[in-house]
PDB file of C-alpha atoms in Angstrom:
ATOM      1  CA  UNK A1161       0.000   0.000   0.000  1.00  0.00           C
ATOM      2  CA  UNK A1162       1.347   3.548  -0.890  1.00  0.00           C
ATOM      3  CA  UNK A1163       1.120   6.104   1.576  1.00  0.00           C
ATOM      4  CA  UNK A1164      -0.778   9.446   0.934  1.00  0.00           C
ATOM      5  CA  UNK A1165       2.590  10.883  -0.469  1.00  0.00           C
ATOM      6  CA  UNK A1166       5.347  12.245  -2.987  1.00  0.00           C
ATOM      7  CA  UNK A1167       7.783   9.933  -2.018  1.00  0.00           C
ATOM      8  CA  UNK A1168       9.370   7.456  -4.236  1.00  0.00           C
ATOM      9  CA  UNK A1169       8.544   3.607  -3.787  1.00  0.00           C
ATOM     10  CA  UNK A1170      10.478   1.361  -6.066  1.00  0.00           C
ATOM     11  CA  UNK A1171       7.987  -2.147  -6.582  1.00  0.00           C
ATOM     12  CA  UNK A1172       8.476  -4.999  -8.794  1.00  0.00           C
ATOM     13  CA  UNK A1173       5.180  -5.891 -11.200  1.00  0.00           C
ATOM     14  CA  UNK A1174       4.101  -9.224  -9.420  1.00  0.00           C
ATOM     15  CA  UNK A1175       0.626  -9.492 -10.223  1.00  0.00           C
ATOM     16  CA  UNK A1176       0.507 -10.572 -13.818  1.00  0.00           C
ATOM     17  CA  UNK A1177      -2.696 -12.477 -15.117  1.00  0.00           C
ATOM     18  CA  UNK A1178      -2.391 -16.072 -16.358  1.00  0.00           C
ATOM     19  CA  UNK A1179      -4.486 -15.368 -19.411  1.00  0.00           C
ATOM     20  CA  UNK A1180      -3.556 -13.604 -22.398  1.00  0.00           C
ATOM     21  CA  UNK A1181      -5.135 -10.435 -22.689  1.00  0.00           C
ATOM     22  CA  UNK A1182      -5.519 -10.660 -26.536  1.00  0.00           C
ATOM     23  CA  UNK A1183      -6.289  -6.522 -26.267  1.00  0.00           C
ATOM     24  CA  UNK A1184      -3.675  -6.033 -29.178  1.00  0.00           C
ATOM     25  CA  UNK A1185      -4.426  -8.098 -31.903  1.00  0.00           C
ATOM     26  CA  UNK A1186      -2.762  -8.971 -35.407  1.00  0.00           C
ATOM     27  CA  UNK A1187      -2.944  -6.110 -38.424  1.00  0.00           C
ATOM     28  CA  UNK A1188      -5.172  -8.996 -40.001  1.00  0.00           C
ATOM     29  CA  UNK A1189      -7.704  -8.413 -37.424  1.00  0.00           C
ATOM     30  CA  UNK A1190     -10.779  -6.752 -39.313  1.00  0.00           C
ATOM     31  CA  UNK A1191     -13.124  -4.868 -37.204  1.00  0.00           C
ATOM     32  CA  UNK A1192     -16.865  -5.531 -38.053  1.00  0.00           C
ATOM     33  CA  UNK A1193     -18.894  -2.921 -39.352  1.00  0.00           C
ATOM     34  CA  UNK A1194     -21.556  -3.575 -36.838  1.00  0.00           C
ATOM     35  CA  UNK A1195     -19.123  -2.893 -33.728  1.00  0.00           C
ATOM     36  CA  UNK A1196     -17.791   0.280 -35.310  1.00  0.00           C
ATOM     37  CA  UNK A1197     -21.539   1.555 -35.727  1.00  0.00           C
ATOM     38  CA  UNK A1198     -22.748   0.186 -31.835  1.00  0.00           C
ATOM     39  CA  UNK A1199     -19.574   1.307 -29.909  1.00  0.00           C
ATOM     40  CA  UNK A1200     -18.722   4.671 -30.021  1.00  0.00           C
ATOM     41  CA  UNK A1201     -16.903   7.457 -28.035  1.00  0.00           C
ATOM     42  CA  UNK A1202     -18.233  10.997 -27.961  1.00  0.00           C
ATOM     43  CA  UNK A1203     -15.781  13.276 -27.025  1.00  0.00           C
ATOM     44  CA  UNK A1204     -16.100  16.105 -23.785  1.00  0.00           C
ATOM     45  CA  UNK A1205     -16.470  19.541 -25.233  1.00  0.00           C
ATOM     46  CA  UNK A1206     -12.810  20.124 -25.608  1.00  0.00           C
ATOM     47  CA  UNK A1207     -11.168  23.078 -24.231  1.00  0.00           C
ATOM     48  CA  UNK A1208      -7.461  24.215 -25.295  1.00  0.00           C
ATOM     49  CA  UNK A1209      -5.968  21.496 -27.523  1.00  0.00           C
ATOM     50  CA  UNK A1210      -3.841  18.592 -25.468  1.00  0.00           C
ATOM     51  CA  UNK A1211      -1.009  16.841 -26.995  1.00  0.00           C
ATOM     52  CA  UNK A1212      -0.997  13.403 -25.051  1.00  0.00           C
ATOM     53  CA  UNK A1213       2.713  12.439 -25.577  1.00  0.00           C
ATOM     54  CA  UNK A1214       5.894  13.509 -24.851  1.00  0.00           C
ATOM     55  CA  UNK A1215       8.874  14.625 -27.353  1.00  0.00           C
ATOM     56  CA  UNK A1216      10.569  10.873 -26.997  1.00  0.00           C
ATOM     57  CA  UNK A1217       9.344   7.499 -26.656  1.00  0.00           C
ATOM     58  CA  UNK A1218      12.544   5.388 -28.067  1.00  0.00           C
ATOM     59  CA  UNK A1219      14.101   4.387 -24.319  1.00  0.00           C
ATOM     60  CA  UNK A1220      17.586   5.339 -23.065  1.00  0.00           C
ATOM     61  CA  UNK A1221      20.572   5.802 -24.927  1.00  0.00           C
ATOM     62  CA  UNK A1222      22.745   2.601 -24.958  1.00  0.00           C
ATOM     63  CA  UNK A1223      19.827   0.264 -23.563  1.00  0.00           C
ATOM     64  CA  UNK A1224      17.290  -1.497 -25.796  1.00  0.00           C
ATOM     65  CA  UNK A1225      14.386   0.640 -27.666  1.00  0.00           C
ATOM     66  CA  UNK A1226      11.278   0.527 -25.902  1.00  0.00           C
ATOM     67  CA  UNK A1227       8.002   2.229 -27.554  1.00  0.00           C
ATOM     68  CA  UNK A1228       6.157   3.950 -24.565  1.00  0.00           C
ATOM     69  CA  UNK A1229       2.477   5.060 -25.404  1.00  0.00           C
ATOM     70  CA  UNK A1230      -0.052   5.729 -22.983  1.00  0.00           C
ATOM     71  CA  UNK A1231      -3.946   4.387 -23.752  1.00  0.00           C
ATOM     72  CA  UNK A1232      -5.361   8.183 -24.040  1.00  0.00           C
ATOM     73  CA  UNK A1233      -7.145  10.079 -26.449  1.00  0.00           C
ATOM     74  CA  UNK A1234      -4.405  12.266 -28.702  1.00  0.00           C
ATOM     75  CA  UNK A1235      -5.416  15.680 -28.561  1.00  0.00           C
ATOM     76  CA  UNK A1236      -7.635  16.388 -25.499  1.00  0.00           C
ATOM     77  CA  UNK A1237      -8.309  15.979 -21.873  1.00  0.00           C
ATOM     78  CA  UNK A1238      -9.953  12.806 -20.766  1.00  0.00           C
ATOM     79  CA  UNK A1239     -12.745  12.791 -18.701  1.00  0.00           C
ATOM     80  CA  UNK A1240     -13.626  10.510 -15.314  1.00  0.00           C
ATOM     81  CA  UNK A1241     -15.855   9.937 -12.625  1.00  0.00           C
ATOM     82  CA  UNK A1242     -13.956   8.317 -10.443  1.00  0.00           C
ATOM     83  CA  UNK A1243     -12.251  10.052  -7.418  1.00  0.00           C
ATOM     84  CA  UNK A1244      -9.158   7.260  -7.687  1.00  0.00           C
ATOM     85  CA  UNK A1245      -9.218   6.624 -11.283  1.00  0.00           C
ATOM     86  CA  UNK A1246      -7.072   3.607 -13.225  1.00  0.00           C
ATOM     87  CA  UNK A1247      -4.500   5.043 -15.522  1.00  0.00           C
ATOM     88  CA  UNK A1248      -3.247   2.481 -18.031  1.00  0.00           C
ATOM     89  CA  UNK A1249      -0.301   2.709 -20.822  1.00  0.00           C
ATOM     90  CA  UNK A1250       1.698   0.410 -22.618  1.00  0.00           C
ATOM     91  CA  UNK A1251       5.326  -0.654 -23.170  1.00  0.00           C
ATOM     92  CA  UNK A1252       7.010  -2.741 -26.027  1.00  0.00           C
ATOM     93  CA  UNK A1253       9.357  -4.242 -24.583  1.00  0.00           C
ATOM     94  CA  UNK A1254      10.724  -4.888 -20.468  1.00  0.00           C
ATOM     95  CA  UNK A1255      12.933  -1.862 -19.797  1.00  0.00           C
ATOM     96  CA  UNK A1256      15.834  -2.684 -17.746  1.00  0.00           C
ATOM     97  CA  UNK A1257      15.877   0.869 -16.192  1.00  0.00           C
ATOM     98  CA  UNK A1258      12.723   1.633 -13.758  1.00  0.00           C
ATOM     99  CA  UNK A1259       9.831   3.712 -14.888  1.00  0.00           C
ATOM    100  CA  UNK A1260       7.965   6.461 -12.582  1.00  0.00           C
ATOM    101  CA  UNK A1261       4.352   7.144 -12.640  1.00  0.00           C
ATOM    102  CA  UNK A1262       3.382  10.480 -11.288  1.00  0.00           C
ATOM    103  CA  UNK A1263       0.713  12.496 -10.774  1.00  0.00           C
ATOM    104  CA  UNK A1264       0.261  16.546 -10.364  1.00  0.00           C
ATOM    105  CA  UNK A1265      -1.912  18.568 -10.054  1.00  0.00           C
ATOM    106  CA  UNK A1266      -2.343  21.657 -12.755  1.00  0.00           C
ATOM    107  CA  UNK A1267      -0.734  24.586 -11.287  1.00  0.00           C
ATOM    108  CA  UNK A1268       0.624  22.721  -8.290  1.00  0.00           C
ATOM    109  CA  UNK A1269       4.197  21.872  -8.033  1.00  0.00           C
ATOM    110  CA  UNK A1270       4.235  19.250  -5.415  1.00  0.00           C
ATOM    111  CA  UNK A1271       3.092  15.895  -7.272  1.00  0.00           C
ATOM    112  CA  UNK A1272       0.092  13.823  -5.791  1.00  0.00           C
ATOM    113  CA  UNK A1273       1.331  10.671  -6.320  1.00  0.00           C
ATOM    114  CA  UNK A1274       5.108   9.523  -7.593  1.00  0.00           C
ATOM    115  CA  UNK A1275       5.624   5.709  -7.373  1.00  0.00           C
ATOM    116  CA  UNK A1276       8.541   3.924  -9.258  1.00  0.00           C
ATOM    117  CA  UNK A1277       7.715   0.632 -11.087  1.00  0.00           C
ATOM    118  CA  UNK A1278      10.586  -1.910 -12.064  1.00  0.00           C
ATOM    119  CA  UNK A1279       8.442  -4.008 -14.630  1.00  0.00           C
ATOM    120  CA  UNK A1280       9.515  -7.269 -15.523  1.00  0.00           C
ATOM    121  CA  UNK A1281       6.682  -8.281 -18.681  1.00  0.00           C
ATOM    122  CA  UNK A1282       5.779  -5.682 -21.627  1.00  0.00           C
ATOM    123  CA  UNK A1283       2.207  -5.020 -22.782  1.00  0.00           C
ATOM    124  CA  UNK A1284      -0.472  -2.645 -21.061  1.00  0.00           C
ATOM    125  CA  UNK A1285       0.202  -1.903 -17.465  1.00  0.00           C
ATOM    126  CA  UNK A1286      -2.467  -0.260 -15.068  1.00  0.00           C
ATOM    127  CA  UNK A1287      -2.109   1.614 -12.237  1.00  0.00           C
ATOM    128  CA  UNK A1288      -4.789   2.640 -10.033  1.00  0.00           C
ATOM    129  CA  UNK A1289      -4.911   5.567  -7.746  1.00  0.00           C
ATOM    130  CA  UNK A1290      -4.377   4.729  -4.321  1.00  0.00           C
ATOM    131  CA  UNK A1291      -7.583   4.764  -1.955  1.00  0.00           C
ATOM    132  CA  UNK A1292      -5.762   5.955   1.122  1.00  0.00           C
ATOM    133  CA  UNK A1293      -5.131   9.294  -0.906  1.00  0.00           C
ATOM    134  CA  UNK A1294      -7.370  12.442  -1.400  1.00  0.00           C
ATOM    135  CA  UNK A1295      -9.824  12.180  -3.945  1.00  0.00           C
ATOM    136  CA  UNK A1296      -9.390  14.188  -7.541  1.00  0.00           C
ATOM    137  CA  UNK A1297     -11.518  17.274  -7.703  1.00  0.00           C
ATOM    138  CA  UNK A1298     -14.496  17.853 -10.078  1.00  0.00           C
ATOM    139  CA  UNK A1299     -13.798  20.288 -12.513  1.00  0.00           C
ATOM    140  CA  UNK A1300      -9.528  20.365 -11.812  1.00  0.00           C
ATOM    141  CA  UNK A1301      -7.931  19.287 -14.293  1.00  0.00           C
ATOM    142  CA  UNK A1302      -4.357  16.997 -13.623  1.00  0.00           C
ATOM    143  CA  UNK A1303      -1.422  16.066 -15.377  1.00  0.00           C
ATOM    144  CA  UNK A1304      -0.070  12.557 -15.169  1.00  0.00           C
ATOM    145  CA  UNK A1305       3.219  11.308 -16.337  1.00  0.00           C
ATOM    146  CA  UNK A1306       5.246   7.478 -16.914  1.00  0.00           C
ATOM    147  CA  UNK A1307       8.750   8.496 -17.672  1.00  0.00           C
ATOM    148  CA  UNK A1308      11.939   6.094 -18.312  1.00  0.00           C
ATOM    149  CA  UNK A1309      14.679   6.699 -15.577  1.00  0.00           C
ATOM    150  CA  UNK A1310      17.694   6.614 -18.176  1.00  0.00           C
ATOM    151  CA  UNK A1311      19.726   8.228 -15.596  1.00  0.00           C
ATOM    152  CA  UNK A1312      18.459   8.476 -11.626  1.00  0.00           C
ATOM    153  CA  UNK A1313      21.729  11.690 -11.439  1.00  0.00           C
ATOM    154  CA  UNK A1314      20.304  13.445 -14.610  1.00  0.00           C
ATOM    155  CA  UNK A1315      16.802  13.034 -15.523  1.00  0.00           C
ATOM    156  CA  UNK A1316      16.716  16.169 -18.261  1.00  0.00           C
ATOM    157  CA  UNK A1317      17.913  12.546 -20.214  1.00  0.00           C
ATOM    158  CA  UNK A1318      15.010  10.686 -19.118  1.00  0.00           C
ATOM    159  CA  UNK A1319      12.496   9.924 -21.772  1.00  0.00           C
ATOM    160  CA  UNK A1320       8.335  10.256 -21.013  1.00  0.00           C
ATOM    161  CA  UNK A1321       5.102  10.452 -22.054  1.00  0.00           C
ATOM    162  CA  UNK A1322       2.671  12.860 -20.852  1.00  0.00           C
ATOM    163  CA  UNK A1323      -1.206  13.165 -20.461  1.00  0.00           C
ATOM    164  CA  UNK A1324      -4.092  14.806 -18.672  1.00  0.00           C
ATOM    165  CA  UNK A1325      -7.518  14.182 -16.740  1.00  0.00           C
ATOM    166  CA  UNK A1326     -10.145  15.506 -15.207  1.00  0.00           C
ATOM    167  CA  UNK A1327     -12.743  14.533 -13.373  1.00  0.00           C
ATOM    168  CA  UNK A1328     -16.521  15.202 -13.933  1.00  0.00           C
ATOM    169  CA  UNK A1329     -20.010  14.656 -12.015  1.00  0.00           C
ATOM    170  CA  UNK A1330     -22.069  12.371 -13.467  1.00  0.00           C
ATOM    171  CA  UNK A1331     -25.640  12.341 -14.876  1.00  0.00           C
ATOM    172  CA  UNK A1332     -29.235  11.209 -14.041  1.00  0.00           C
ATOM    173  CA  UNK A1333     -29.096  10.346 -17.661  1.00  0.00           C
ATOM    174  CA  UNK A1334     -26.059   8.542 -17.087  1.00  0.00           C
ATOM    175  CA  UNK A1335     -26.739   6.626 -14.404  1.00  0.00           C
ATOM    176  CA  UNK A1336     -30.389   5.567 -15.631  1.00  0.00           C
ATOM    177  CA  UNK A1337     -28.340   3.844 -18.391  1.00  0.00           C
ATOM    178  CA  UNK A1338     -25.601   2.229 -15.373  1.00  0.00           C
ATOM    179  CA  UNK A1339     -28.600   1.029 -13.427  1.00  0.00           C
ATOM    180  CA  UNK A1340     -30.085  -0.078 -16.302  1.00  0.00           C
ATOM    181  CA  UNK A1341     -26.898  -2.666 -17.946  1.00  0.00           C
ATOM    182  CA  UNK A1342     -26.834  -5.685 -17.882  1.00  0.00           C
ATOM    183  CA  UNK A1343     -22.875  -6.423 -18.925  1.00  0.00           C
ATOM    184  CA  UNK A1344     -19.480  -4.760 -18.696  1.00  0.00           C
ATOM    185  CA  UNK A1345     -20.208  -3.767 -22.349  1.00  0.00           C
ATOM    186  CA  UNK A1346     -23.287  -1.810 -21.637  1.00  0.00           C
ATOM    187  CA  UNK A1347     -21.624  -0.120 -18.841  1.00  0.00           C
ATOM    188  CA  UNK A1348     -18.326   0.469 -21.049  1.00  0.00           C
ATOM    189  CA  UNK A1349     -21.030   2.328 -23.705  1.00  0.00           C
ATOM    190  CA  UNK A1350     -22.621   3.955 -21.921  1.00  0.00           C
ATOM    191  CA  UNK A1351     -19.377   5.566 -20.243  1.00  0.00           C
ATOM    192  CA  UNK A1352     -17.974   5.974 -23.897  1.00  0.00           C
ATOM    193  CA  UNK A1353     -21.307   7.751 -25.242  1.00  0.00           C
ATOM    194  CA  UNK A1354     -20.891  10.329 -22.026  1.00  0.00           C
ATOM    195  CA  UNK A1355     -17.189  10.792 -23.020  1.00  0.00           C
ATOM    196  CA  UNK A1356     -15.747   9.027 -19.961  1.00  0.00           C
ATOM    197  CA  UNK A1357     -12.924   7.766 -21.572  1.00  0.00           C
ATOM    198  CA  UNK A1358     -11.113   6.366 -18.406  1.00  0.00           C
ATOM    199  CA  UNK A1359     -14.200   4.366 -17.336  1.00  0.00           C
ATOM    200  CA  UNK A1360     -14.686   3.054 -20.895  1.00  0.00           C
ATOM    201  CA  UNK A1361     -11.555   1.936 -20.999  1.00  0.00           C
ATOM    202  CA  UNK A1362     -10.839   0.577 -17.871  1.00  0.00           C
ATOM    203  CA  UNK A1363     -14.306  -1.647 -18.016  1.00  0.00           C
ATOM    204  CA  UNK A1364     -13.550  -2.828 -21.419  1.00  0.00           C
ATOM    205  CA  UNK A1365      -9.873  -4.197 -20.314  1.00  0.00           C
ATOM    206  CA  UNK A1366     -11.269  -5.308 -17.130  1.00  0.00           C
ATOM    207  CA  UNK A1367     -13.717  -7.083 -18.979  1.00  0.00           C
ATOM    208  CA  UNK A1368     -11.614  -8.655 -21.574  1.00  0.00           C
ATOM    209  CA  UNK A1369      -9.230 -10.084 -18.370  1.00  0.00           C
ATOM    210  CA  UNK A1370     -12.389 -11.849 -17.557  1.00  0.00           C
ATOM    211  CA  UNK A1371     -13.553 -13.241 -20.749  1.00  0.00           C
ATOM    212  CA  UNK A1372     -10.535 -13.797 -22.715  1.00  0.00           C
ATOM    213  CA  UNK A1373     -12.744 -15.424 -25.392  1.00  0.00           C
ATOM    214  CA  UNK A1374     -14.938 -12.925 -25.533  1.00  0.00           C
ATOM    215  CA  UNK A1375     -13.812 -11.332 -29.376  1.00  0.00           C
ATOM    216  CA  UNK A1376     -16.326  -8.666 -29.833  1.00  0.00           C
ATOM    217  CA  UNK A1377     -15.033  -7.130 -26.436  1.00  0.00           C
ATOM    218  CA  UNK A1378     -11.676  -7.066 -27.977  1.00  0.00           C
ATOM    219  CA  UNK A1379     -13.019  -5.263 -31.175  1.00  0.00           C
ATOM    220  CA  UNK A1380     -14.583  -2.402 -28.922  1.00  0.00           C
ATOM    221  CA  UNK A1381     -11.288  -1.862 -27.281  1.00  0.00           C
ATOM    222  CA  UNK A1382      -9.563  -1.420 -30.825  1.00  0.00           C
ATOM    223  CA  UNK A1383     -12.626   0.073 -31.632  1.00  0.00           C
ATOM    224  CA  UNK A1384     -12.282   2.876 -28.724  1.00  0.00           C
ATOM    225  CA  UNK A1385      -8.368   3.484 -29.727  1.00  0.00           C
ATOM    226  CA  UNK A1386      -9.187   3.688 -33.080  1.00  0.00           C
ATOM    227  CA  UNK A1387     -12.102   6.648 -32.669  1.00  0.00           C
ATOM    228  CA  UNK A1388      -9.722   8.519 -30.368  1.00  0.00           C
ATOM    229  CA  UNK A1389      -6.834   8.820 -32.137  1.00  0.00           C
ATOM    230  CA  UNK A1390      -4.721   6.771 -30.061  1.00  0.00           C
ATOM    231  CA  UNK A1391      -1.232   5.591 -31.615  1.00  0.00           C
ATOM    232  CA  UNK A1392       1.590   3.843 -30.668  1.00  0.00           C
ATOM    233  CA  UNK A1393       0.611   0.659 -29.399  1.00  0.00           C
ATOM    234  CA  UNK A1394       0.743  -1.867 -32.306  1.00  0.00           C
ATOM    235  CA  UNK A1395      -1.512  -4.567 -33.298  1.00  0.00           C
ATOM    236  CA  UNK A1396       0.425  -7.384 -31.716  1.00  0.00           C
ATOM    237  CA  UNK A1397      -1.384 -10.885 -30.282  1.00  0.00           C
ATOM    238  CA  UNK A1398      -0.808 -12.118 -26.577  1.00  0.00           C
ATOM    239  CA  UNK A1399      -0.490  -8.682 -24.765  1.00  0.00           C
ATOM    240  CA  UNK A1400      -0.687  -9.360 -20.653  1.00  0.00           C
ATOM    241  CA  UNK A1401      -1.836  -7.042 -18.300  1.00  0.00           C
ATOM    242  CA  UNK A1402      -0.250  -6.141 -15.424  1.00  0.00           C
ATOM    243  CA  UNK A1403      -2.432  -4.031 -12.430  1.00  0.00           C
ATOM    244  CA  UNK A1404      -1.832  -2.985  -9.429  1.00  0.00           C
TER     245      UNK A1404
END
């Protein structure tokens, strides 16, 4: 458990699921019309343009490339509802330097939430806000970070990506539709269709770790990436998921 502050923990990834996620499928995968028409994100109203990542994304110099993308829309804030929200992102290959997640709040200096992460498998990794600290703020908006460590002594060399969220009220509308679902898909929907793009997401990949099978949830998530611009994170087969 990490303690309500900026301090730096350094944690191994442990809890790895035994199934293949199959989230990231083969180029060959084609997407049926019928999902693309059902599923679909509206975006919030966007304010001032966002540009998700940062300038590199390659890894350290000397060390193996890794490909760092983070599972966000590309050019604005994504919304929430939740007060400790899931943040998830993906990496090509296992870095052999540690990465940092952190978490800060616009206009704040002092981060939120800083926790190091020595990973030991690639794919998409999840990382959910600790309970113990304050919630986010309706209406604030945050920054949040995963950066490579290339050198602990001089991290101007350190190479990141960069996003931001904020966190909304929801809806009678909104939650008429959540009371009224009857699977993870319905509730990843309806989230989409209000522009919750951390919900949507995090349902649909929770979902998928529980029905591996299940192909058509797989198609939303690609789906989802797909109608939000995301890039980065190639269409490869047997992606795990690591959360914690």
């Amino acid at each position: 458990m990490v303690t309500a502050t900026a301090s730096i923990v350094l944690m191994p990834v442990t809890s790895w699921l035994d199934g293949s996620l199959n989230l990231l499928t083969s180029p060959a995968l084609a997407i049926p019309a019928q999902t693309q028409a059902n599923f679909s994100y509206v975006p919030p109203q966007r304010g001032m343009p966002r540009r998700t990542q940062g300038a590199g994304s390659r890894g350290c110099t000397g060390s193996q490339a890794v490909e760092l993308a983070l599972v966000v829309p590309n050019d604005h804030t994504a919304e929430t509802l939740s007060g400790h929200p899931t943040f998830s992102w993906y990496v090509s290959t296992v870095p052999s330097e540690p990465l940092e997640f952190a978490l800060v709040e616009s206009g704040v200096a002092e981060p939120i939430f800083v926790k190091q992460l020595q990973l030991q498998k690639a794919g998409i990794v999840q990382l959910e806000m600790p309970k113990n600290l304050p919630e986010l703020v309706p209406g604030k908006e945050y920054r949040w970070s995963v950066t490579l460590i290339c050198n602990a002594d001089r991290r101007s060399n350190d190479t990141f990506a960069q996003s931001w969220i904020k966190r909304v009220p929801s809806t009678p509308a909104l939650e008429q539709q959540l009371a009224t679902a009857t699977t993870e898909r319905d509730r990843a929907l309806a989230y989409a269709e209000a522009g919750l793009w951390y919900d949507a997401i995090d349902t649909l990949i929770a979902a998928q770790a529980s029905y591996s099978t299940n192909s058509s949830i797989r198609e939303d998530f690609l789906v989802l990436l797909e109608q939000a611009g995301v890039t980065g994170i190639p269409m490869q087969a047997q992606q795990r998921l690591a959360k914690y």
